[in-house]
Amino acid sequence: MNKSFDVKKFASKNSIYIVLIFLIIVVTIASPKFLTVGNIINLFTTESIKGLLALGVAFCILSKGIDLSLGSIVALSAVVSASLIQNPTYSAQMFKGLDMPIGIGVPVAIVAGILAGTIFGVINGALIAYTKIPPFIATLGSMVVVRGLAMLYTNAYPVPMLKNEFKTVGQGNILGIPNLLIILILFALIAWFLLNHTKFGKNVYAIGGNDVAARVAGIKVKKNIILVYTWSSFCAAVAGVLLAARTGSGIATLGLNYELDAIAAATIGGVSHNGGVGRIGGVIAGILILGVVNNGLLLLGVSPYIQQIVKGLIIVGAVVFDMRKNAKAA
């Protein structure tokens, strides 16, 4: 028996994508420059870094947690990788005389930066899993500590004059597609695979839905919580290394408030703060919605302060929508 097409159900299920298409149409009408190739590439490049963070923090929110340390981890990873790949001719080089061959130096700088940031995900996860500290408090503390470490490591000075081969990682492209966008797509596919086709992904949904029931069902909740926050920090650490490569400098203030944009993107994308509900496709749509709003307001010459207000209203609206949706489902 043929079932009639349920428009209301379809609209509810795909509301995030409908909103995205609506925004694109509105911004395109308001500013003809929006759909130019150069502007679209600029939009994707700008949002790719925050997109990586959103893909990481989405796992935390799915497990009914949060990660406020992401922006600080971006900064620490950026300064660590930058300090190892400075041009040796620079008179104020952090490590005087350090001149690793490119074949070794670039991979070492990338791996060191990623490890420096990722280790704090292990610490965050262990704190939350074994001490029962609320994720908000644990990652808030990490946010302050990690930012302080980045400041201490560089004495609050920028780490500039990076080798061109390292900068190519963040500034280059393949067949006209920015490397940053390619890496974001790769991470989105990995995140989608983890959530939909691995035991770990099922465990994340189960823990977010009901951690007590998950524990009774035999899921190793503590181990999975550590993995969730490790993944989140890993994404932020990769973003930090890429940001240093893109800007050609490591600065301890990089990534300031990036965690808010990442959390906003995941929330707008339908990842429920009640845990256990959300899709990677929605997170990507959330990233694009914020990107279109930011880019559109910029093209229209709207004050940056008003942009912040608009972004805040969108976040509040998304949370209210999420709460009403969950209340109806209950």
GROMACS .gro file of N, CA and C in nm, residues 51-209:
model
  477
   51GLY      N    1   3.484   2.433   1.194
   51GLY     CA    2   3.412   2.310   1.162
   51GLY      C    3   3.476   2.188   1.225
   52LEU      N    4   3.609   2.184   1.224
   52LEU     CA    5   3.680   2.073   1.289
   52LEU      C    6   3.645   2.067   1.438
   53LEU      N    7   3.641   2.184   1.501
   53LEU     CA    8   3.607   2.188   1.644
   53LEU      C    9   3.464   2.140   1.668
   54ALA      N   10   3.373   2.179   1.577
   54ALA     CA   11   3.233   2.138   1.592
   54ALA      C   12   3.219   1.986   1.580
   55LEU      N   13   3.296   1.926   1.488
   55LEU     CA   14   3.290   1.780   1.472
   55LEU      C   15   3.340   1.709   1.598
   56GLY      N   16   3.432   1.774   1.669
   56GLY     CA   17   3.482   1.715   1.793
   56GLY      C   18   3.386   1.732   1.909
   57VAL      N   19   3.338   1.856   1.927
   57VAL     CA   20   3.253   1.882   2.044
   57VAL      C   21   3.116   1.816   2.028
   58ALA      N   22   3.077   1.784   1.905
   58ALA     CA   23   2.948   1.715   1.884
   58ALA      C   24   2.946   1.582   1.960
   59PHE      N   25   3.059   1.512   1.964
   59PHE     CA   26   3.066   1.385   2.036
   59PHE      C   27   3.044   1.408   2.187
   60CYS      N   28   3.103   1.517   2.238
   60CYS     CA   29   3.087   1.548   2.381
   60CYS      C   30   2.940   1.577   2.413
   61ILE      N   31   2.876   1.658   2.328
   61ILE     CA   32   2.735   1.692   2.352
   61ILE      C   33   2.647   1.569   2.339
   62LEU      N   34   2.678   1.483   2.242
   62LEU     CA   35   2.601   1.359   2.228
   62LEU      C   36   2.608   1.273   2.353
   63SER      N   37   2.723   1.279   2.423
   63SER     CA   38   2.738   1.200   2.546
   63SER      C   39   2.687   1.278   2.667
   64LYS      N   40   2.615   1.387   2.642
   64LYS     CA   41   2.559   1.476   2.744
   64LYS      C   42   2.668   1.552   2.818
   65GLY      N   43   2.775   1.587   2.747
   65GLY     CA   44   2.882   1.666   2.807
   65GLY      C   45   2.905   1.794   2.729
   66ILE      N   46   3.019   1.853   2.749
   66ILE     CA   47   3.056   1.977   2.680
   66ILE      C   48   3.209   1.989   2.688
   67ASP      N   49   3.268   2.063   2.597
   67ASP     CA   50   3.413   2.084   2.602
   67ASP      C   51   3.443   2.232   2.577
   68LEU      N   52   3.479   2.302   2.685
   68LEU     CA   53   3.507   2.446   2.675
   68LEU      C   54   3.655   2.474   2.651
   69SER      N   55   3.737   2.370   2.647
   69SER     CA   56   3.882   2.392   2.636
   69SER      C   57   3.930   2.397   2.491
   70LEU      N   58   3.841   2.383   2.394
   70LEU     CA   59   3.882   2.368   2.254
   70LEU      C   60   3.962   2.487   2.202
   71GLY      N   61   3.916   2.609   2.230
   71GLY     CA   62   3.986   2.728   2.180
   71GLY      C   63   4.127   2.737   2.235
   72SER      N   64   4.144   2.702   2.362
   72SER     CA   65   4.278   2.707   2.424
   72SER      C   66   4.368   2.599   2.365
   73ILE      N   67   4.311   2.483   2.336
   73ILE     CA   68   4.390   2.375   2.275
   73ILE      C   69   4.435   2.416   2.134
   74VAL      N   70   4.350   2.487   2.064
   74VAL     CA   71   4.390   2.541   1.933
   74VAL      C   72   4.516   2.625   1.948
   75ALA      N   73   4.515   2.713   2.048
   75ALA     CA   74   4.630   2.803   2.070
   75ALA      C   75   4.756   2.725   2.106
   76LEU      N   76   4.744   2.630   2.199
   76LEU     CA   77   4.863   2.555   2.243
   76LEU      C   78   4.922   2.474   2.127
   77SER      N   79   4.838   2.406   2.052
   77SER     CA   80   4.887   2.327   1.939
   77SER      C   81   4.953   2.416   1.835
   78ALA      N   82   4.895   2.534   1.814
   78ALA     CA   83   4.950   2.626   1.714
   78ALA      C   84   5.090   2.674   1.754
   79VAL      N   85   5.107   2.714   1.880
   79VAL     CA   86   5.238   2.768   1.920
   79VAL      C   87   5.345   2.658   1.928
   80VAL      N   88   5.304   2.538   1.969
   80VAL     CA   89   5.401   2.428   1.977
   80VAL      C   90   5.451   2.391   1.837
   81SER      N   91   5.359   2.374   1.744
   81SER     CA   92   5.401   2.338   1.607
   81SER      C   93   5.480   2.452   1.544
   82ALA      N   94   5.437   2.575   1.566
   82ALA     CA   95   5.507   2.690   1.507
   82ALA      C   96   5.649   2.703   1.560
   83SER      N   97   5.668   2.677   1.689
   83SER     CA   98   5.800   2.694   1.750
   83SER      C   99   5.903   2.597   1.693
   84LEU      N  100   5.855   2.486   1.635
   84LEU     CA  101   5.948   2.384   1.583
   84LEU      C  102   5.977   2.399   1.434
   85ILE      N  103   5.912   2.495   1.370
   85ILE     CA  104   5.926   2.506   1.224
   85ILE      C  105   5.954   2.650   1.182
   86GLN      N  106   6.019   2.726   1.270
   86GLN     CA  107   6.055   2.863   1.234
   86GLN      C  108   6.174   2.863   1.140
   87ASN      N  109   6.179   2.966   1.058
   87ASN     CA  110   6.293   2.982   0.967
   87ASN      C  111   6.419   3.010   1.049
   88PRO      N  112   6.527   2.932   1.030
   88PRO     CA  113   6.648   2.948   1.113
   88PRO      C  114   6.718   3.082   1.094
   89THR      N  115   6.684   3.155   0.986
   89THR     CA  116   6.747   3.286   0.966
   89THR      C  117   6.681   3.395   1.050
   90TYR      N  118   6.568   3.362   1.114
   90TYR     CA  119   6.497   3.459   1.197
   90TYR      C  120   6.574   3.481   1.327
   91SER      N  121   6.608   3.604   1.354
   91SER     CA  122   6.697   3.635   1.467
   91SER      C  123   6.634   3.603   1.603
   92ALA      N  124   6.501   3.611   1.612
   92ALA     CA  125   6.434   3.585   1.741
   92ALA      C  126   6.373   3.445   1.745
   93GLN      N  127   6.434   3.351   1.674
   93GLN     CA  128   6.384   3.213   1.672
   93GLN      C  129   6.375   3.157   1.815
   94MET      N  130   6.265   3.088   1.846
   94MET     CA  131   6.247   3.038   1.984
   94MET      C  132   6.356   2.939   2.023
   95PHE      N  133   6.384   2.844   1.934
   95PHE     CA  134   6.489   2.746   1.960
   95PHE      C  135   6.604   2.774   1.864
   96LYS      N  136   6.702   2.849   1.915
   96LYS     CA  137   6.812   2.895   1.831
   96LYS      C  138   6.883   2.777   1.765
   97GLY      N  139   6.904   2.790   1.632
   97GLY     CA  140   6.980   2.689   1.559
   97GLY      C  141   6.900   2.568   1.516
   98LEU      N  142   6.771   2.563   1.555
   98LEU     CA  143   6.689   2.448   1.516
   98LEU      C  144   6.657   2.457   1.366
   99ASP      N  145   6.703   2.360   1.290
   99ASP     CA  146   6.680   2.362   1.145
   99ASP      C  147   6.668   2.218   1.094
  100MET      N  148   6.556   2.157   1.125
  100MET     CA  149   6.534   2.020   1.078
  100MET      C  150   6.509   2.021   0.927
  101PRO      N  151   6.555   1.918   0.855
  101PRO     CA  152   6.524   1.908   0.712
  101PRO      C  153   6.372   1.906   0.693
  102ILE      N  154   6.326   1.962   0.580
  102ILE     CA  155   6.181   1.973   0.557
  102ILE      C  156   6.110   1.837   0.567
  103GLY      N  157   6.175   1.732   0.514
  103GLY     CA  158   6.115   1.599   0.518
  103GLY      C  159   6.090   1.548   0.658
  104ILE      N  160   6.164   1.604   0.754
  104ILE     CA  161   6.147   1.564   0.894
  104ILE      C  162   6.077   1.675   0.972
  105GLY      N  163   6.120   1.798   0.945
  105GLY     CA  164   6.072   1.911   1.025
  105GLY      C  165   5.923   1.933   1.022
  106VAL      N  166   5.862   1.931   0.902
  106VAL     CA  167   5.717   1.956   0.892
  106VAL      C  168   5.637   1.848   0.964
  107PRO      N  169   5.664   1.718   0.938
  107PRO     CA  170   5.589   1.614   1.011
  107PRO      C  171   5.611   1.623   1.163
  108VAL      N  172   5.734   1.652   1.206
  108VAL     CA  173   5.761   1.661   1.350
  108VAL      C  174   5.680   1.775   1.412
  109ALA      N  175   5.679   1.890   1.344
  109ALA     CA  176   5.604   2.005   1.397
  109ALA      C  177   5.455   1.975   1.404
  110ILE      N  178   5.403   1.908   1.301
  110ILE     CA  179   5.259   1.876   1.299
  110ILE      C  180   5.224   1.777   1.410
  111VAL      N  181   5.303   1.670   1.421
  111VAL     CA  182   5.275   1.567   1.522
  111VAL      C  183   5.290   1.623   1.663
  112ALA      N  184   5.395   1.704   1.685
  112ALA     CA  185   5.416   1.762   1.819
  112ALA      C  186   5.300   1.851   1.860
  113GLY      N  187   5.253   1.934   1.765
  113GLY     CA  188   5.139   2.021   1.795
  113GLY      C  189   5.013   1.942   1.827
  114ILE      N  190   4.989   1.838   1.747
  114ILE     CA  191   4.869   1.756   1.769
  114ILE      C  192   4.877   1.683   1.903
  115LEU      N  193   4.994   1.628   1.935
  115LEU     CA  194   5.009   1.557   2.063
  115LEU      C  195   4.992   1.652   2.182
  116ALA      N  196   5.049   1.772   2.170
  116ALA     CA  197   5.040   1.870   2.280
  116ALA      C  198   4.896   1.902   2.313
  117GLY      N  199   4.812   1.911   2.211
  117GLY     CA  200   4.671   1.943   2.236
  117GLY      C  201   4.590   1.822   2.277
  118THR      N  202   4.617   1.709   2.211
  118THR     CA  203   4.534   1.590   2.234
  118THR      C  204   4.547   1.537   2.376
  119ILE      N  205   4.665   1.553   2.435
  119ILE     CA  206   4.685   1.499   2.570
  119ILE      C  207   4.587   1.560   2.671
  120PHE      N  208   4.543   1.683   2.643
  120PHE     CA  209   4.449   1.745   2.736
  120PHE      C  210   4.308   1.687   2.721
  121GLY      N  211   4.283   1.624   2.607
  121GLY     CA  212   4.156   1.553   2.593
  121GLY      C  213   4.153   1.430   2.681
  122VAL      N  214   4.268   1.360   2.687
  122VAL     CA  215   4.279   1.244   2.776
  122VAL      C  216   4.258   1.287   2.921
  123ILE      N  217   4.322   1.400   2.957
  123ILE     CA  218   4.309   1.450   3.095
  123ILE      C  219   4.164   1.491   3.124
  124ASN      N  220   4.103   1.564   3.031
  124ASN     CA  221   3.963   1.605   3.050
  124ASN      C  222   3.873   1.483   3.069
  125GLY      N  223   3.891   1.384   2.981
  125GLY     CA  224   3.807   1.265   2.989
  125GLY      C  225   3.827   1.189   3.118
  126ALA      N  226   3.953   1.177   3.162
  126ALA     CA  227   3.981   1.106   3.288
  126ALA      C  228   3.922   1.179   3.407
  127LEU      N  229   3.933   1.313   3.405
  127LEU     CA  230   3.876   1.392   3.515
  127LEU      C  231   3.725   1.371   3.525
  128ILE      N  232   3.659   1.377   3.410
  128ILE     CA  233   3.513   1.364   3.408
  128ILE      C  234   3.470   1.221   3.443
  129ALA      N  235   3.545   1.122   3.391
  129ALA     CA  236   3.506   0.983   3.411
  129ALA      C  237   3.532   0.934   3.553
  130TYR      N  238   3.646   0.973   3.610
  130TYR     CA  239   3.687   0.914   3.738
  130TYR      C  240   3.661   1.002   3.860
  131THR      N  241   3.646   1.133   3.841
  131THR     CA  242   3.622   1.218   3.959
  131THR      C  243   3.478   1.270   3.964
  132LYS      N  244   3.402   1.241   3.855
  132LYS     CA  245   3.261   1.283   3.849
  132LYS      C  246   3.245   1.436   3.846
  133ILE      N  247   3.353   1.507   3.814
  133ILE     CA  248   3.341   1.651   3.797
  133ILE      C  249   3.252   1.678   3.676
  134PRO      N  250   3.157   1.771   3.686
  134PRO     CA  251   3.075   1.802   3.568
  134PRO      C  252   3.164   1.846   3.452
  135PRO      N  253   3.132   1.800   3.330
  135PRO     CA  254   3.214   1.838   3.213
  135PRO      C  255   3.236   1.987   3.199
  136PHE      N  256   3.134   2.065   3.233
  136PHE     CA  257   3.145   2.211   3.222
  136PHE      C  258   3.260   2.263   3.309
  137ILE      N  259   3.268   2.214   3.433
  137ILE     CA  260   3.371   2.261   3.526
  137ILE      C  261   3.509   2.208   3.486
  138ALA      N  262   3.515   2.080   3.452
  138ALA     CA  263   3.645   2.019   3.418
  138ALA      C  264   3.708   2.088   3.297
  139THR      N  265   3.628   2.110   3.193
  139THR     CA  266   3.684   2.170   3.071
  139THR      C  267   3.702   2.322   3.085
  140LEU      N  268   3.624   2.382   3.176
  140LEU     CA  269   3.646   2.525   3.204
  140LEU      C  270   3.784   2.544   3.268
  141GLY      N  271   3.816   2.456   3.362
  141GLY     CA  272   3.949   2.461   3.424
  141GLY      C  273   4.059   2.437   3.323
  142SER      N  274   4.038   2.339   3.235
  142SER     CA  275   4.137   2.311   3.130
  142SER      C  276   4.154   2.430   3.037
  143MET      N  277   4.044   2.496   3.009
  143MET     CA  278   4.049   2.612   2.920
  143MET      C  279   4.147   2.717   2.973
  144VAL      N  280   4.139   2.742   3.103
  144VAL     CA  281   4.224   2.843   3.165
  144VAL      C  282   4.369   2.794   3.172
  145VAL      N  283   4.387   2.668   3.214
  145VAL     CA  284   4.521   2.611   3.229
  145VAL      C  285   4.595   2.606   3.095
  146VAL      N  286   4.527   2.555   2.993
  146VAL     CA  287   4.592   2.537   2.861
  146VAL      C  288   4.626   2.672   2.800
  147ARG      N  289   4.536   2.770   2.814
  147ARG     CA  290   4.567   2.904   2.761
  147ARG      C  291   4.689   2.961   2.834
  148GLY      N  292   4.694   2.937   2.965
  148GLY     CA  293   4.809   2.983   3.043
  148GLY      C  294   4.938   2.917   2.998
  149LEU      N  295   4.931   2.787   2.967
  149LEU     CA  296   5.050   2.716   2.919
  149LEU      C  297   5.098   2.772   2.785
  150ALA      N  298   5.003   2.804   2.697
  150ALA     CA  299   5.040   2.862   2.567
  150ALA      C  300   5.108   2.997   2.587
  151MET      N  301   5.058   3.076   2.682
  151MET     CA  302   5.119   3.207   2.713
  151MET      C  303   5.258   3.188   2.771
  152LEU      N  304   5.268   3.091   2.864
  152LEU     CA  305   5.396   3.066   2.931
  152LEU      C  306   5.500   3.016   2.831
  153TYR      N  307   5.460   2.929   2.743
  153TYR     CA  308   5.551   2.868   2.644
  153TYR      C  309   5.612   2.974   2.552
  154THR      N  310   5.531   3.072   2.516
  154THR     CA  311   5.578   3.175   2.421
  154THR      C  312   5.612   3.306   2.490
  155ASN      N  313   5.593   3.310   2.621
  155ASN     CA  314   5.608   3.437   2.695
  155ASN      C  315   5.515   3.543   2.636
  156ALA      N  316   5.403   3.497   2.581
  156ALA     CA  317   5.299   3.584   2.522
  156ALA      C  318   5.345   3.655   2.395
  157TYR      N  319   5.461   3.612   2.338
  157TYR     CA  320   5.506   3.670   2.211
  157TYR      C  321   5.459   3.583   2.095
  158PRO      N  322   5.434   3.644   1.980
  158PRO     CA  323   5.400   3.563   1.860
  158PRO      C  324   5.519   3.477   1.818
  159VAL      N  325   5.490   3.369   1.749
  159VAL     CA  326   5.595   3.281   1.695
  159VAL      C  327   5.584   3.288   1.542
  160PRO      N  328   5.650   3.387   1.479
  160PRO     CA  329   5.633   3.409   1.335
  160PRO      C  330   5.742   3.343   1.251
  161MET      N  331   5.747   3.383   1.124
  161MET     CA  332   5.853   3.340   1.031
  161MET      C  333   5.860   3.188   1.019
  162LEU      N  334   5.748   3.127   0.985
  162LEU     CA  335   5.745   2.982   0.969
  162LEU      C  336   5.789   2.946   0.827
  163LYS      N  337   5.843   2.827   0.812
  163LYS     CA  338   5.892   2.784   0.681
  163LYS      C  339   5.775   2.771   0.583
  164ASN      N  340   5.803   2.804   0.458
  164ASN     CA  341   5.698   2.804   0.356
  164ASN      C  342   5.634   2.665   0.338
  165GLU      N  343   5.714   2.562   0.352
  165GLU     CA  344   5.662   2.426   0.332
  165GLU      C  345   5.554   2.393   0.435
  166PHE      N  346   5.570   2.446   0.556
  166PHE     CA  347   5.469   2.426   0.660
  166PHE      C  348   5.345   2.511   0.630
  167LYS      N  349   5.366   2.633   0.588
  167LYS     CA  350   5.252   2.721   0.559
  167LYS      C  351   5.166   2.669   0.444
  168THR      N  352   5.231   2.594   0.353
  168THR     CA  353   5.156   2.538   0.240
  168THR      C  354   5.044   2.444   0.287
  169VAL      N  355   5.067   2.380   0.401
  169VAL     CA  356   4.966   2.287   0.453
  169VAL      C  357   4.833   2.361   0.476
  170GLY      N  358   4.841   2.483   0.527
  170GLY     CA  359   4.718   2.558   0.557
  170GLY      C  360   4.676   2.654   0.447
  171GLN      N  361   4.769   2.689   0.360
  171GLN     CA  362   4.737   2.789   0.258
  171GLN      C  363   4.722   2.731   0.118
  172GLY      N  364   4.764   2.606   0.099
  172GLY     CA  365   4.763   2.546  -0.034
  172GLY      C  366   4.627   2.491  -0.074
  173ASN      N  367   4.622   2.437  -0.193
  173ASN     CA  368   4.499   2.376  -0.242
  173ASN      C  369   4.533   2.261  -0.336
  174ILE      N  370   4.437   2.176  -0.360
  174ILE     CA  371   4.450   2.066  -0.456
  174ILE      C  372   4.340   2.082  -0.560
  175LEU      N  373   4.381   2.105  -0.684
  175LEU     CA  374   4.287   2.127  -0.795
  175LEU      C  375   4.189   2.242  -0.763
  176GLY      N  376   4.241   2.344  -0.696
  176GLY     CA  377   4.160   2.461  -0.665
  176GLY      C  378   4.078   2.450  -0.538
  177ILE      N  379   4.078   2.330  -0.477
  177ILE     CA  380   4.002   2.311  -0.353
  177ILE      C  381   4.098   2.332  -0.235
  178PRO      N  382   4.068   2.427  -0.146
  178PRO     CA  383   4.159   2.454  -0.033
  178PRO      C  384   4.187   2.330   0.051
  179ASN      N  385   4.311   2.314   0.093
  179ASN     CA  386   4.348   2.200   0.177
  179ASN      C  387   4.261   2.193   0.303
  180LEU      N  388   4.231   2.311   0.359
  180LEU     CA  389   4.150   2.315   0.483
  180LEU      C  390   4.013   2.251   0.461
  181LEU      N  391   3.953   2.279   0.346
  181LEU     CA  392   3.820   2.222   0.317
  181LEU      C  393   3.831   2.070   0.296
  182ILE      N  394   3.938   2.027   0.228
  182ILE     CA  395   3.956   1.883   0.206
  182ILE      C  396   3.970   1.810   0.340
  183ILE      N  397   4.047   1.870   0.430
  183ILE     CA  398   4.067   1.808   0.562
  183ILE      C  399   3.935   1.807   0.642
  184LEU      N  400   3.857   1.914   0.631
  184LEU     CA  401   3.727   1.917   0.700
  184LEU      C  402   3.637   1.805   0.648
  185ILE      N  403   3.633   1.788   0.516
  185ILE     CA  404   3.549   1.682   0.458
  185ILE      C  405   3.596   1.545   0.507
  186LEU      N  406   3.729   1.527   0.508
  186LEU     CA  407   3.785   1.399   0.555
  186LEU      C  408   3.745   1.371   0.700
  187PHE      N  409   3.755   1.473   0.785
  187PHE     CA  410   3.717   1.455   0.926
  187PHE      C  411   3.567   1.433   0.942
  188ALA      N  412   3.488   1.498   0.858
  188ALA     CA  413   3.342   1.477   0.865
  188ALA      C  414   3.308   1.331   0.830
  189LEU      N  415   3.377   1.276   0.730
  189LEU     CA  416   3.355   1.136   0.694
  189LEU      C  417   3.398   1.043   0.807
  190ILE      N  418   3.512   1.074   0.869
  190ILE     CA  419   3.559   0.991   0.980
  190ILE      C  420   3.458   0.997   1.097
  191ALA      N  421   3.413   1.118   1.129
  191ALA     CA  422   3.317   1.134   1.239
  191ALA      C  423   3.187   1.059   1.209
  192TRP      N  424   3.140   1.070   1.083
  192TRP     CA  425   3.018   0.999   1.043
  192TRP      C  426   3.038   0.849   1.058
  193PHE      N  427   3.153   0.800   1.013
  193PHE     CA  428   3.180   0.655   1.021
  193PHE      C  429   3.187   0.611   1.168
  194LEU      N  430   3.255   0.689   1.251
  194LEU     CA  431   3.267   0.654   1.393
  194LEU      C  432   3.130   0.642   1.460
  195LEU      N  433   3.043   0.739   1.430
  195LEU     CA  434   2.912   0.740   1.497
  195LEU      C  435   2.815   0.635   1.444
  196ASN      N  436   2.826   0.605   1.316
  196ASN     CA  437   2.726   0.519   1.253
  196ASN      C  438   2.769   0.376   1.227
  197HIS      N  439   2.900   0.351   1.230
  197HIS     CA  440   2.945   0.217   1.191
  197HIS      C  441   3.047   0.158   1.287
  198THR      N  442   3.056   0.209   1.408
  198THR     CA  443   3.148   0.150   1.506
  198THR      C  444   3.077   0.131   1.640
  199LYS      N  445   3.132   0.042   1.718
  199LYS     CA  446   3.077   0.018   1.853
  199LYS      C  447   3.092   0.142   1.939
  200PHE      N  448   3.201   0.213   1.917
  200PHE     CA  449   3.225   0.337   1.992
  200PHE      C  450   3.111   0.437   1.969
  201GLY      N  451   3.071   0.453   1.843
  201GLY     CA  452   2.964   0.547   1.812
  201GLY      C  453   2.832   0.509   1.879
  202LYS      N  454   2.800   0.380   1.875
  202LYS     CA  455   2.676   0.334   1.941
  202LYS      C  456   2.684   0.358   2.091
  203ASN      N  457   2.803   0.338   2.147
  203ASN     CA  458   2.821   0.361   2.291
  203ASN      C  459   2.800   0.508   2.327
  204VAL      N  460   2.849   0.598   2.240
  204VAL     CA  461   2.833   0.742   2.265
  204VAL      C  462   2.685   0.778   2.271
  205TYR      N  463   2.607   0.728   2.175
  205TYR     CA  464   2.462   0.754   2.175
  205TYR      C  465   2.397   0.695   2.300
  206ALA      N  466   2.439   0.574   2.337
  206ALA     CA  467   2.379   0.507   2.453
  206ALA      C  468   2.411   0.582   2.582
  207ILE      N  469   2.535   0.627   2.597
  207ILE     CA  470   2.575   0.700   2.718
  207ILE      C  471   2.500   0.832   2.728
  208GLY      N  472   2.486   0.900   2.614
  208GLY     CA  473   2.412   1.026   2.615
  208GLY      C  474   2.265   1.007   2.644
  209GLY      N  475   2.210   0.894   2.596
  209GLY     CA  476   2.068   0.868   2.620
  209GLY      C  477   2.039   0.836   2.765
   0.00000   0.00000   0.00000
